[in-house]
């Protein structure tokens, strides 16, 4: 896959097609940015899910303690 992108980049630069090369470079940057944003969003979702599980555990412990106190 990397060889494909490298070959495409070299072909565009050899043929002096800077406009197409710039479009290619911008497209590649957009793909990388979207991948990073997706990974960050997935990580944030995982952290929120873990916090929710911990919150439910705390609530159940509080209920048990309140029943014991009554």
mmCIF file of C-alpha atoms in Angstrom:
data_model
loop_
_atom_site.group_PDB
_atom_site.id
_atom_site.type_symbol
_atom_site.label_atom_id
_atom_site.label_comp_id
_atom_site.label_asym_id
_atom_site.label_seq_id
_atom_site.Cartn_x
_atom_site.Cartn_y
_atom_site.Cartn_z
ATOM 1 C CA UNK A 1 0.000 0.000 0.000
ATOM 2 C CA UNK A 2 2.803 2.379 0.893
ATOM 3 C CA UNK A 3 4.586 1.537 -2.357
ATOM 4 C CA UNK A 4 1.437 2.466 -4.270
ATOM 5 C CA UNK A 5 1.319 5.916 -2.664
ATOM 6 C CA UNK A 6 5.061 6.404 -3.154
ATOM 7 C CA UNK A 7 4.819 5.435 -6.840
ATOM 8 C CA UNK A 8 1.862 7.757 -7.368
ATOM 9 C CA UNK A 9 3.718 10.625 -5.722
ATOM 10 C CA UNK A 10 6.864 10.070 -7.795
ATOM 11 C CA UNK A 11 4.876 9.754 -11.040
ATOM 12 C CA UNK A 12 3.093 13.042 -10.424
ATOM 13 C CA UNK A 13 6.309 14.887 -9.583
ATOM 14 C CA UNK A 14 8.189 13.473 -12.597
ATOM 15 C CA UNK A 15 5.485 14.633 -14.992
ATOM 16 C CA UNK A 16 5.472 18.172 -13.493
ATOM 17 C CA UNK A 17 1.846 17.905 -12.473
ATOM 18 C CA UNK A 18 2.086 19.971 -9.329
ATOM 19 C CA UNK A 19 -1.633 20.712 -9.203
ATOM 20 C CA UNK A 20 -2.516 17.045 -9.109
ATOM 21 C CA UNK A 21 0.285 16.400 -6.629
ATOM 22 C CA UNK A 22 -1.085 19.078 -4.300
ATOM 23 C CA UNK A 23 -4.573 17.546 -4.530
ATOM 24 C CA UNK A 24 -3.049 14.154 -3.750
ATOM 25 C CA UNK A 25 -1.112 15.564 -0.773
ATOM 26 C CA UNK A 26 -4.174 17.345 0.622
ATOM 27 C CA UNK A 27 -6.244 14.182 0.231
ATOM 28 C CA UNK A 28 -3.616 12.169 2.066
ATOM 29 C CA UNK A 29 -3.555 14.711 4.911
ATOM 30 C CA UNK A 30 -7.338 14.576 5.186
ATOM 31 C CA UNK A 31 -7.285 10.776 5.395
ATOM 32 C CA UNK A 32 -4.633 10.860 8.130
ATOM 33 C CA UNK A 33 -6.530 13.540 10.065
ATOM 34 C CA UNK A 34 -9.775 11.569 9.890
ATOM 35 C CA UNK A 35 -7.995 8.457 11.130
ATOM 36 C CA UNK A 36 -6.528 10.292 14.109
ATOM 37 C CA UNK A 37 -9.879 11.906 14.962
ATOM 38 C CA UNK A 38 -11.609 8.517 14.760
ATOM 39 C CA UNK A 39 -9.013 6.974 17.092
ATOM 40 C CA UNK A 40 -9.392 9.814 19.599
ATOM 41 C CA UNK A 41 -13.175 9.539 19.525
ATOM 42 C CA UNK A 42 -12.997 5.794 20.077
ATOM 43 C CA UNK A 43 -10.645 6.261 23.016
ATOM 44 C CA UNK A 44 -12.937 8.892 24.550
ATOM 45 C CA UNK A 45 -15.930 6.560 24.167
ATOM 46 C CA UNK A 46 -13.999 3.770 25.895
ATOM 47 C CA UNK A 47 -13.082 6.038 28.813
ATOM 48 C CA UNK A 48 -16.665 7.263 29.235
ATOM 49 C CA UNK A 49 -17.905 3.678 29.235
ATOM 50 C CA UNK A 50 -15.407 2.711 31.948
ATOM 51 C CA UNK A 51 -16.442 5.754 34.016
ATOM 52 C CA UNK A 52 -20.102 4.767 33.676
ATOM 53 C CA UNK A 53 -19.385 1.242 34.930
ATOM 54 C CA UNK A 54 -17.486 2.678 37.897
ATOM 55 C CA UNK A 55 -20.344 5.084 38.618
ATOM 56 C CA UNK A 56 -22.863 2.228 38.683
ATOM 57 C CA UNK A 57 -20.624 0.315 41.076
ATOM 58 C CA UNK A 58 -20.409 3.312 43.434
ATOM 59 C CA UNK A 59 -24.185 3.771 43.360
ATOM 60 C CA UNK A 60 -24.789 0.119 44.204
ATOM 61 C CA UNK A 61 -22.327 0.344 47.121
ATOM 62 C CA UNK A 62 -24.078 3.460 48.441
ATOM 63 C CA UNK A 63 -27.441 1.665 48.272
ATOM 64 C CA UNK A 64 -25.993 -1.290 50.229
ATOM 65 C CA UNK A 65 -24.506 1.050 52.853
ATOM 66 C CA UNK A 66 -27.801 2.958 53.232
ATOM 67 C CA UNK A 67 -29.755 -0.285 53.691
ATOM 68 C CA UNK A 68 -27.229 -1.388 56.299
ATOM 69 C CA UNK A 69 -27.532 1.915 58.175
ATOM 70 C CA UNK A 70 -31.318 1.780 58.233
#
